[in-house]
PDB file of C-alpha atoms in Angstrom:
ATOM      1  CA  MET N 991     -16.426  -3.712  -3.758  1.00 98.00           C
ATOM      2  CA  LYS N 992     -14.807  -6.266  -2.522  1.00 98.00           C
ATOM      3  CA  VAL N 993     -11.068  -5.724  -1.657  1.00 98.00           C
ATOM      4  CA  ALA N 994      -8.318  -7.658  -0.298  1.00 99.00           C
ATOM      5  CA  ALA N 995      -5.213  -6.852   1.549  1.00 99.00           C
ATOM      6  CA  ILE N 996      -2.328  -9.391   1.460  1.00 99.00           C
ATOM      7  CA  GLN N 997       0.147  -9.542   4.530  1.00 99.00           C
ATOM      8  CA  MET N 998       3.452 -11.210   4.028  1.00 98.00           C
ATOM      9  CA  VAL N 999       6.725 -11.870   6.071  1.00 98.00           C
ATOM     10  CA  SER N1000       8.989 -11.540   3.021  1.00 98.00           C
ATOM     11  CA  GLY N1001      12.563 -12.730   3.176  1.00 98.00           C
ATOM     12  CA  THR N1002      15.636 -12.366   1.260  1.00 98.00           C
ATOM     13  CA  GLU N1003      14.946 -14.694  -1.879  1.00 98.00           C
ATOM     14  CA  PRO N1004      12.695 -13.181  -4.328  1.00 98.00           C
ATOM     15  CA  ALA N1005      11.838 -15.862  -6.143  1.00 98.00           C
ATOM     16  CA  ALA N1006      10.462 -17.313  -2.694  1.00 98.00           C
ATOM     17  CA  ASN N1007       8.497 -14.052  -2.127  1.00 98.00           C
ATOM     18  CA  VAL N1008       7.035 -13.961  -5.439  1.00 98.00           C
ATOM     19  CA  HIS N1009       5.700 -17.774  -5.163  1.00 98.00           C
ATOM     20  CA  THR N1010       4.184 -16.737  -1.840  1.00 98.00           C
ATOM     21  CA  ALA N1011       2.506 -13.397  -3.094  1.00 98.00           C
ATOM     22  CA  ALA N1012       1.007 -15.635  -6.071  1.00 98.00           C
ATOM     23  CA  ARG N1013      -0.439 -17.861  -3.658  1.00 98.00           C
ATOM     24  CA  LEU N1014      -2.322 -15.110  -1.504  1.00 98.00           C
ATOM     25  CA  ILE N1015      -3.120 -13.250  -4.495  1.00 99.00           C
ATOM     26  CA  GLU N1016      -4.916 -16.474  -5.710  1.00 98.00           C
ATOM     27  CA  GLU N1017      -6.790 -16.695  -2.354  1.00 98.00           C
ATOM     28  CA  ALA N1018      -7.847 -13.280  -2.684  1.00 98.00           C
ATOM     29  CA  ALA N1019      -9.280 -13.576  -6.082  1.00 98.00           C
ATOM     30  CA  GLN N1020     -11.041 -16.888  -5.393  1.00 98.00           C
ATOM     31  CA  GLY N1021     -12.773 -14.770  -2.446  1.00 98.00           C
ATOM     32  CA  GLY N1022     -14.180 -12.754  -4.690  1.00 98.00           C
ATOM     33  CA  ALA N1023     -11.983  -9.512  -4.328  1.00 98.00           C
ATOM     34  CA  GLU N1024     -12.029  -6.949  -7.299  1.00 98.00           C
ATOM     35  CA  LEU N1025      -9.168  -5.300  -5.726  1.00 99.00           C
ATOM     36  CA  VAL N1026      -6.154  -7.067  -4.572  1.00 99.00           C
ATOM     37  CA  ALA N1027      -2.974  -5.090  -2.793  1.00 99.00           C
ATOM     38  CA  LEU N1028       0.482  -6.373  -1.786  1.00 99.00           C
ATOM     39  CA  PRO N1029       2.340  -4.957   1.084  1.00 98.00           C
ATOM     40  CA  GLU N1030       5.543  -2.438   0.457  1.00 98.00           C
ATOM     41  CA  TYR N1031       8.542  -4.488  -0.274  1.00 97.00           C
ATOM     42  CA  PHE N1032       6.704  -7.706  -1.015  1.00 98.00           C
ATOM     43  CA  CYS N1033       9.525  -8.960  -3.224  1.00 98.00           C
ATOM     44  CA  LEU N1034      12.583  -8.765  -0.973  1.00 98.00           C
ATOM     45  CA  MET N1035      13.291  -8.066   2.572  1.00 97.00           C
ATOM     46  CA  GLY N1036      17.147  -7.934   1.874  1.00 96.00           C
ATOM     47  CA  HIS N1037      19.953  -8.107   4.268  1.00 94.00           C
ATOM     48  CA  SER N1038      20.856  -4.396   3.684  1.00 92.00           C
ATOM     49  CA  ASP N1039      19.116  -1.624   1.856  1.00 91.00           C
ATOM     50  CA  ARG N1040      21.388  -1.876  -0.873  1.00 95.00           C
ATOM     51  CA  ASP N1041      20.016  -5.493  -1.850  1.00 97.00           C
ATOM     52  CA  LYS N1042      17.202  -3.561  -3.478  1.00 97.00           C
ATOM     53  CA  LEU N1043      19.798  -2.221  -6.319  1.00 97.00           C
ATOM     54  CA  GLY N1044      20.278  -5.795  -7.414  1.00 97.00           C
ATOM     55  CA  ILE N1045      16.786  -6.378  -8.363  1.00 98.00           C
ATOM     56  CA  ALA N1046      15.897  -2.842  -9.528  1.00 98.00           C
ATOM     57  CA  GLU N1047      13.985  -3.112 -12.845  1.00 98.00           C
ATOM     58  CA  GLU N1048      13.527  -0.508 -15.878  1.00 98.00           C
ATOM     59  CA  HIS N1049      10.145   0.729 -15.582  1.00 98.00           C
ATOM     60  CA  GLY N1050       7.970  -1.327 -18.183  1.00 98.00           C
ATOM     61  CA  ALA N1051      10.141  -4.314 -18.313  1.00 97.00           C
ATOM     62  CA  GLY N1052      11.447  -7.051 -15.838  1.00 98.00           C
ATOM     63  CA  PRO N1053      10.244 -10.113 -14.074  1.00 98.00           C
ATOM     64  CA  LEU N1054       8.304  -8.746 -11.187  1.00 98.00           C
ATOM     65  CA  GLN N1055       6.450  -6.327 -13.546  1.00 98.00           C
ATOM     66  CA  ASP N1056       5.928  -9.365 -15.918  1.00 98.00           C
ATOM     67  CA  PHE N1057       4.419 -11.310 -12.701  1.00 98.00           C
ATOM     68  CA  LEU N1058       2.088  -8.533 -11.463  1.00 98.00           C
ATOM     69  CA  ARG N1059       0.996  -7.898 -15.108  1.00 98.00           C
ATOM     70  CA  ALA N1060       0.268 -11.855 -15.666  1.00 98.00           C
ATOM     71  CA  GLN N1061      -1.648 -12.331 -12.032  1.00 98.00           C
ATOM     72  CA  ALA N1062      -3.908  -9.141 -12.903  1.00 98.00           C
ATOM     73  CA  SER N1063      -4.860 -10.629 -16.509  1.00 98.00           C
ATOM     74  CA  ARG N1064      -5.054 -14.284 -15.238  1.00 98.00           C
ATOM     75  CA  LEU N1065      -7.420 -13.686 -12.391  1.00 98.00           C
ATOM     76  CA  GLY N1066      -8.972 -10.657 -14.148  1.00 98.00           C
ATOM     77  CA  ILE N1067      -8.670  -8.521 -11.009  1.00 98.00           C
ATOM     78  CA  TRP N1068      -7.188  -4.760 -10.198  1.00 99.00           C
ATOM     79  CA  LEU N1069      -3.854  -5.556  -8.601  1.00 99.00           C
ATOM     80  CA  ALA N1070      -1.733  -2.979  -6.524  1.00 99.00           C
ATOM     81  CA  GLY N1071       1.737  -4.356  -6.504  1.00 98.00           C
ATOM     82  CA  GLY N1072       2.757  -3.598  -3.171  1.00 97.00           C
ATOM     83  CA  THR N1073       6.310  -1.535  -3.932  1.00 98.00           C
ATOM     84  CA  LEU N1074       8.986  -2.725  -5.845  1.00 98.00           C
ATOM     85  CA  PRO N1075      12.438  -1.115  -6.859  1.00 98.00           C
ATOM     86  CA  LEU N1076      12.841   0.880 -10.206  1.00 98.00           C
ATOM     87  CA  ARG N1077      15.958   2.234 -11.585  1.00 98.00           C
ATOM     88  CA  THR N1078      16.700   6.089 -11.981  1.00 98.00           C
ATOM     89  CA  ASP N1079      19.231   7.705 -13.337  1.00 97.00           C
ATOM     90  CA  ASP N1080      21.279   7.415 -10.372  1.00 97.00           C
ATOM     91  CA  PRO N1081      22.892   3.777 -10.449  1.00 96.00           C
ATOM     92  CA  ALA N1082      23.091   4.156  -6.650  1.00 97.00           C
ATOM     93  CA  ARG N1083      19.454   4.818  -5.968  1.00 98.00           C
ATOM     94  CA  VAL N1084      16.094   3.331  -6.909  1.00 98.00           C
ATOM     95  CA  THR N1085      12.398   4.404  -6.342  1.00 98.00           C
ATOM     96  CA  ASN N1086      10.097   2.377  -4.039  1.00 98.00           C
ATOM     97  CA  THR N1087       7.353   2.487  -6.533  1.00 98.00           C
ATOM     98  CA  THR N1088       3.689   1.013  -6.461  1.00 98.00           C
ATOM     99  CA  LEU N1089       2.614  -0.272  -9.982  1.00 99.00           C
ATOM    100  CA  VAL N1090      -1.432  -1.020 -10.353  1.00 99.00           C
ATOM    101  CA  TYR N1091      -2.434  -3.180 -13.059  1.00 99.00           C
ATOM    102  CA  ALA N1092      -6.015  -3.581 -14.535  1.00 98.00           C
ATOM    103  CA  PRO N1093      -7.667  -6.605 -15.142  1.00 98.00           C
ATOM    104  CA  ASP N1094      -6.725  -6.903 -18.481  1.00 98.00           C
ATOM    105  CA  GLY N1095      -3.184  -6.696 -17.589  1.00 98.00           C
ATOM    106  CA  ARG N1096      -2.588  -2.881 -18.642  1.00 98.00           C
ATOM    107  CA  GLU N1097      -0.556  -0.824 -16.049  1.00 98.00           C
ATOM    108  CA  VAL N1098      -2.986   1.945 -14.965  1.00 98.00           C
ATOM    109  CA  ALA N1099      -1.082   3.906 -12.724  1.00 99.00           C
ATOM    110  CA  ARG N1100       2.685   4.358 -11.031  1.00 99.00           C
ATOM    111  CA  TYR N1101       3.162   6.085  -7.766  1.00 98.00           C
ATOM    112  CA  ASP N1102       6.636   6.524  -5.891  1.00 98.00           C
ATOM    113  CA  LYS N1103       6.625   6.926  -2.558  1.00 98.00           C
ATOM    114  CA  VAL N1104       7.088  10.822  -1.535  1.00 98.00           C
ATOM    115  CA  HIS N1105       8.102  10.329   2.130  1.00 97.00           C
ATOM    116  CA  LEU N1106      11.265   8.497   2.930  1.00 95.00           C
ATOM    117  CA  PHE N1107      11.709   7.023   6.056  1.00 87.00           C
ATOM    118  CA  ALA N1108      14.309   7.700   8.492  1.00 81.00           C
ATOM    119  CA  PHE N1109      14.319   7.079  12.286  1.00 74.00           C
ATOM    120  CA  GLN N1110      16.978   6.136  14.996  1.00 71.00           C
ATOM    121  CA  ARG N1111      16.350   5.094  18.414  1.00 71.00           C
ATOM    122  CA  GLY N1112      18.950   3.049  20.324  1.00 68.00           C
ATOM    123  CA  GLY N1113      20.536   0.066  18.045  1.00 67.00           C
ATOM    124  CA  GLU N1114      17.591   0.605  15.730  1.00 69.00           C
ATOM    125  CA  SER N1115      18.534   2.814  12.760  1.00 66.00           C
ATOM    126  CA  TYR N1116      16.644   3.357   9.232  1.00 77.00           C
ATOM    127  CA  ASP N1117      17.330   5.813   6.690  1.00 88.00           C
ATOM    128  CA  GLU N1118      15.896   5.255   2.870  1.00 92.00           C
ATOM    129  CA  SER N1119      17.297   8.161   1.518  1.00 90.00           C
ATOM    130  CA  ARG N1120      20.538   6.133   1.314  1.00 94.00           C
ATOM    131  CA  VAL N1121      19.720   3.940  -1.956  1.00 95.00           C
ATOM    132  CA  GLN N1122      15.846   5.412  -2.755  1.00 96.00           C
ATOM    133  CA  GLN N1123      15.062   8.357  -4.621  1.00 98.00           C
ATOM    134  CA  ALA N1124      12.047  10.348  -3.099  1.00 98.00           C
ATOM    135  CA  GLY N1125       8.844  10.422  -5.749  1.00 98.00           C
ATOM    136  CA  ALA N1126       7.470  13.887  -6.231  1.00 96.00           C
ATOM    137  CA  LYS N1127       3.705  14.010  -6.551  1.00 97.00           C
ATOM    138  CA  PRO N1128       0.566  12.537  -5.414  1.00 98.00           C
ATOM    139  CA  VAL N1129      -1.052   9.713  -7.788  1.00 98.00           C
ATOM    140  CA  ALA N1130      -4.607   8.259  -7.716  1.00 98.00           C
ATOM    141  CA  PHE N1131      -6.648   5.779 -10.447  1.00 98.00           C
ATOM    142  CA  GLU N1132      -9.967   5.634 -11.600  1.00 98.00           C
ATOM    143  CA  LEU N1133     -11.377   1.979 -10.922  1.00 98.00           C
ATOM    144  CA  PRO N1134     -14.760   0.926 -12.318  1.00 98.00           C
ATOM    145  CA  SER N1135     -16.312  -1.402 -10.013  1.00 98.00           C
ATOM    146  CA  ARG N1136     -18.553  -4.339 -11.231  1.00 96.00           C
ATOM    147  CA  ASP N1137     -21.374  -2.765  -9.783  1.00 94.00           C
ATOM    148  CA  GLY N1138     -21.401   0.623 -11.651  1.00 96.00           C
ATOM    149  CA  HIS N1139     -19.504   3.032  -9.432  1.00 98.00           C
ATOM    150  CA  VAL N1140     -16.209   4.596 -10.443  1.00 98.00           C
ATOM    151  CA  TRP N1141     -13.997   4.801  -7.308  1.00 98.00           C
ATOM    152  CA  ARG N1142     -11.084   7.011  -7.330  1.00 98.00           C
ATOM    153  CA  VAL N1143      -8.207   5.100  -5.442  1.00 98.00           C
ATOM    154  CA  GLY N1144      -5.383   7.209  -4.020  1.00 98.00           C
ATOM    155  CA  LEU N1145      -2.141   5.584  -3.457  1.00 98.00           C
ATOM    156  CA  SER N1146       0.444   6.048  -0.768  1.00 98.00           C
ATOM    157  CA  THR N1147       3.065   4.164   0.771  1.00 98.00           C
ATOM    158  CA  CYS N1148       4.407   3.326   4.571  1.00 97.00           C
ATOM    159  CA  TYR N1149       6.083   6.635   5.826  1.00 97.00           C
ATOM    160  CA  ASP N1150       3.545   8.526   3.914  1.00 98.00           C
ATOM    161  CA  LEU N1151       0.666   7.825   6.650  1.00 98.00           C
ATOM    162  CA  ARG N1152       2.296  10.621   8.731  1.00 97.00           C
ATOM    163  CA  PHE N1153       1.605  13.320   6.329  1.00 97.00           C
ATOM    164  CA  PRO N1154      -2.014  14.301   5.972  1.00 97.00           C
ATOM    165  CA  GLU N1155      -1.755  16.668   3.221  1.00 97.00           C
ATOM    166  CA  LEU N1156      -0.743  14.052   0.360  1.00 98.00           C
ATOM    167  CA  TYR N1157      -3.860  12.268   1.397  1.00 97.00           C
ATOM    168  CA  ARG N1158      -6.068  15.576   1.290  1.00 95.00           C
ATOM    169  CA  ALA N1159      -4.536  16.207  -2.433  1.00 96.00           C
ATOM    170  CA  LEU N1160      -5.276  12.439  -3.645  1.00 97.00           C
ATOM    171  CA  ARG N1161      -9.509  13.395  -3.013  1.00 95.00           C
ATOM    172  CA  ALA N1162      -9.933   9.695  -2.924  1.00 97.00           C
ATOM    173  CA  ASP N1163     -12.412   7.422  -2.147  1.00 97.00           C
ATOM    174  CA  LEU N1164     -10.086   4.450  -1.201  1.00 98.00           C
ATOM    175  CA  LEU N1165      -6.665   4.846   0.115  1.00 98.00           C
ATOM    176  CA  LEU N1166      -4.340   2.340  -0.245  1.00 99.00           C
ATOM    177  CA  VAL N1167      -1.388   1.942   2.366  1.00 98.00           C
ATOM    178  CA  PRO N1168       1.038  -0.711   1.416  1.00 98.00           C
ATOM    179  CA  SER N1169       3.822  -0.792   4.444  1.00 98.00           C
ATOM    180  CA  ALA N1170       6.460  -2.387   6.172  1.00 97.00           C
ATOM    181  CA  PHE N1171       5.944  -0.542   9.571  1.00 96.00           C
ATOM    182  CA  THR N1172       8.850  -1.217  12.112  1.00 94.00           C
ATOM    183  CA  HIS N1173       7.454  -2.867  15.259  1.00 95.00           C
ATOM    184  CA  THR N1174       8.716  -0.063  17.346  1.00 92.00           C
ATOM    185  CA  THR N1175       6.801   2.774  15.694  1.00 93.00           C
ATOM    186  CA  GLY N1176       3.921   0.342  14.398  1.00 94.00           C
ATOM    187  CA  GLN N1177       2.464  -0.608  18.023  1.00 95.00           C
ATOM    188  CA  ALA N1178       2.322   3.201  18.944  1.00 95.00           C
ATOM    189  CA  HIS N1179       1.261   4.608  15.583  1.00 97.00           C
ATOM    190  CA  TRP N1180      -0.289   2.421  13.015  1.00 98.00           C
ATOM    191  CA  GLU N1181      -3.726   2.097  13.924  1.00 98.00           C
ATOM    192  CA  VAL N1182      -4.388   5.362  15.133  1.00 98.00           C
ATOM    193  CA  LEU N1183      -2.975   7.210  11.892  1.00 98.00           C
ATOM    194  CA  LEU N1184      -4.812   4.868   9.740  1.00 98.00           C
ATOM    195  CA  ARG N1185      -8.040   5.736  11.101  1.00 98.00           C
ATOM    196  CA  ALA N1186      -7.144   9.090  11.154  1.00 98.00           C
ATOM    197  CA  ARG N1187      -6.579   9.096   7.333  1.00 98.00           C
ATOM    198  CA  ALA N1188     -10.334   7.289   6.905  1.00 98.00           C
ATOM    199  CA  ILE N1189     -12.010   9.618   9.031  1.00 96.00           C
ATOM    200  CA  GLU N1190     -10.603  13.138   8.141  1.00 95.00           C
ATOM    201  CA  ASN N1191     -10.885  12.029   4.278  1.00 95.00           C
ATOM    202  CA  LEU N1192     -14.324  10.269   4.593  1.00 95.00           C
ATOM    203  CA  ALA N1193     -12.658   7.475   2.432  1.00 97.00           C
ATOM    204  CA  TRP N1194     -12.128   3.737   3.016  1.00 98.00           C
ATOM    205  CA  VAL N1195      -8.642   2.670   3.919  1.00 98.00           C
ATOM    206  CA  LEU N1196      -7.078  -0.534   2.922  1.00 99.00           C
ATOM    207  CA  ALA N1197      -3.538  -1.324   4.266  1.00 99.00           C
ATOM    208  CA  PRO N1198      -1.609  -4.260   3.565  1.00 98.00           C
ATOM    209  CA  ALA N1199       1.615  -4.777   5.586  1.00 98.00           C
ATOM    210  CA  GLN N1200       4.419  -6.831   6.457  1.00 98.00           C
ATOM    211  CA  GLY N1201       4.327  -8.652   9.537  1.00 98.00           C
ATOM    212  CA  GLY N1202       6.582 -10.826  11.539  1.00 98.00           C
ATOM    213  CA  ARG N1203      10.123 -11.713  11.888  1.00 97.00           C
ATOM    214  CA  HIS N1204      11.934 -11.619   8.532  1.00 97.00           C
ATOM    215  CA  ALA N1205      14.934 -13.646   7.660  1.00 96.00           C
ATOM    216  CA  ASN N1206      17.260 -10.589   7.620  1.00 95.00           C
ATOM    217  CA  GLY N1207      16.684 -10.045  11.642  1.00 93.00           C
ATOM    218  CA  ARG N1208      14.108  -7.380  10.983  1.00 93.00           C
ATOM    219  CA  ARG N1209      10.673  -7.347  12.848  1.00 96.00           C
ATOM    220  CA  THR N1210       7.584  -5.295  11.237  1.00 97.00           C
ATOM    221  CA  TRP N1211       4.409  -4.492  12.806  1.00 98.00           C
ATOM    222  CA  GLY N1212       1.829  -6.306  10.950  1.00 98.00           C
ATOM    223  CA  GLN N1213      -1.664  -5.654  11.697  1.00 98.00           C
ATOM    224  CA  THR N1214      -2.963  -5.280   7.953  1.00 98.00           C
ATOM    225  CA  LEU N1215      -6.388  -3.701   8.337  1.00 98.00           C
ATOM    226  CA  ALA N1216      -9.529  -2.408   6.456  1.00 98.00           C
ATOM    227  CA  ILE N1217     -10.979   0.701   7.549  1.00 98.00           C
ATOM    228  CA  THR N1218     -14.528   2.416   6.869  1.00 98.00           C
ATOM    229  CA  PRO N1219     -14.808   6.319   6.349  1.00 96.00           C
ATOM    230  CA  TRP N1220     -16.154   5.916   9.867  1.00 95.00           C
ATOM    231  CA  GLY N1221     -12.912   4.783  11.270  1.00 97.00           C
ATOM    232  CA  ARG N1222     -14.264   1.616  12.084  1.00 98.00           C
ATOM    233  CA  VAL N1223     -11.774  -1.458  11.521  1.00 98.00           C
ATOM    234  CA  THR N1224     -13.874  -4.119   9.275  1.00 98.00           C
ATOM    235  CA  GLY N1225     -11.045  -6.674   8.977  1.00 98.00           C
ATOM    236  CA  GLU N1226      -7.641  -7.181  10.493  1.00 98.00           C
ATOM    237  CA  LEU N1227      -4.663  -9.721  10.740  1.00 98.00           C
ATOM    238  CA  ALA N1228      -2.093  -9.207  13.499  1.00 98.00           C
ATOM    239  CA  GLU N1229       0.796 -10.992  12.406  1.00 98.00           C
ATOM    240  CA  GLY N1230       2.155 -13.575   9.647  1.00 98.00           C
ATOM    241  CA  GLU N1231       0.853 -13.935   6.301  1.00 98.00           C
ATOM    242  CA  GLY N1232      -2.703 -14.140   4.923  1.00 98.00           C
ATOM    243  CA  VAL N1233      -5.503 -11.937   3.524  1.00 98.00           C
ATOM    244  CA  VAL N1234      -7.891  -9.711   4.816  1.00 98.00           C
ATOM    245  CA  GLN N1235     -10.815  -9.425   2.932  1.00 98.00           C
ATOM    246  CA  ALA N1236     -13.304  -6.225   3.034  1.00 98.00           C
ATOM    247  CA  ASP N1237     -16.529  -5.017   1.550  1.00 98.00           C
ATOM    248  CA  CYS N1238     -16.189  -1.150   0.452  1.00 98.00           C
ATOM    249  CA  ASP N1239     -19.727   0.037   0.528  1.00 97.00           C
ATOM    250  CA  TRP N1240     -20.121   3.300  -1.798  1.00 97.00           C
ATOM    251  CA  ALA N1241     -23.384   4.131   0.142  1.00 95.00           C
ATOM    252  CA  VAL N1242     -22.093   4.192   3.288  1.00 93.00           C
ATOM    253  CA  MET N1243     -19.038   6.552   1.773  1.00 94.00           C
ATOM    254  CA  GLN N1244     -21.704   9.036   0.209  1.00 93.00           C
ATOM    255  CA  GLU N1245     -24.232   8.873   3.139  1.00 92.00           C
ATOM    256  CA  MET N1246     -21.313  10.203   5.636  1.00 90.00           C
ATOM    257  CA  ARG N1247     -20.127  12.650   3.051  1.00 92.00           C
ATOM    258  CA  GLU N1248     -23.318  14.167   2.891  1.00 92.00           C
ATOM    259  CA  GLN N1249     -23.538  14.135   6.633  1.00 90.00           C
ATOM    260  CA  LEU N1250     -20.165  15.819   6.954  1.00 87.00           C
ATOM    261  CA  PRO N1251     -19.732  18.379   3.541  1.00 80.00           C
ATOM    262  CA  ALA N1252     -17.346  20.577   5.353  1.00 64.00           C
ATOM    263  CA  LEU N1253     -14.937  17.944   5.439  1.00 67.00           C
ATOM    264  CA  GLN N1254     -15.526  16.698   1.920  1.00 61.00           C
ATOM    265  CA  HIS N1255     -14.842  20.021   0.408  1.00 55.00           C
ATOM    266  CA  ARG N1256     -12.073  21.014   2.555  1.00 54.00           C
ATOM    267  CA  ARG N1257      -9.194  20.405   0.193  1.00 49.00           C
ATOM    268  CA  LEU N1258      -5.436  21.764  -0.026  1.00 44.00           C
TER     269      LEU N1258
END
């Protein structure tokens, strides 16, 4: 199955970000991708965390969800919409949500980011819990590929990457990790953690990222990656916007699971 991960350097204007996303989704689809995945916060990297509240949508309705739905159905692809903010019962908090759409435009999965990022080092400080409400459960969905296989695709987001028990619970063939990793933590931990998740779960990993210097002054690490169940990088983009294409080979995954059956069955 051909898949594509989109790297962006999203700014403070949602309309401009959506325009860029549309162009890159089109490029990925033209390249033959069945599944296309956007990065975390594809729609907005605001001046403050509270900017997410201003564009938050009710689940099932809103211009961002309409955009994702329309792209999936127009191009006939499976589309994992990075993350976007959805409203909660608390007007001061949103969920950081991945929505997945089938080629006919149906929403087939919703995942609310479970592990909220917090980091402080010198003048660099983040705390997603100030405006975000954490999700409560792992989510995976089934994707019938054009060659007749049914892939179990597990959803996660950015900081989730540090919690291997979440990935064990997903029991997935392909793991999606849309992210906006900080430059500080990304240069030390991003690739090694992604490769570890692939190896320990005998699964393909696709990690679309934010990558570069943003209009709000933040710098994200980038390095969008596609990784085999053996832990080998097969596609990579360091910084800047673009598309990483990869061919996920079902036979390669199954062969590894036959060679390492103890790993395949060791689930929490």
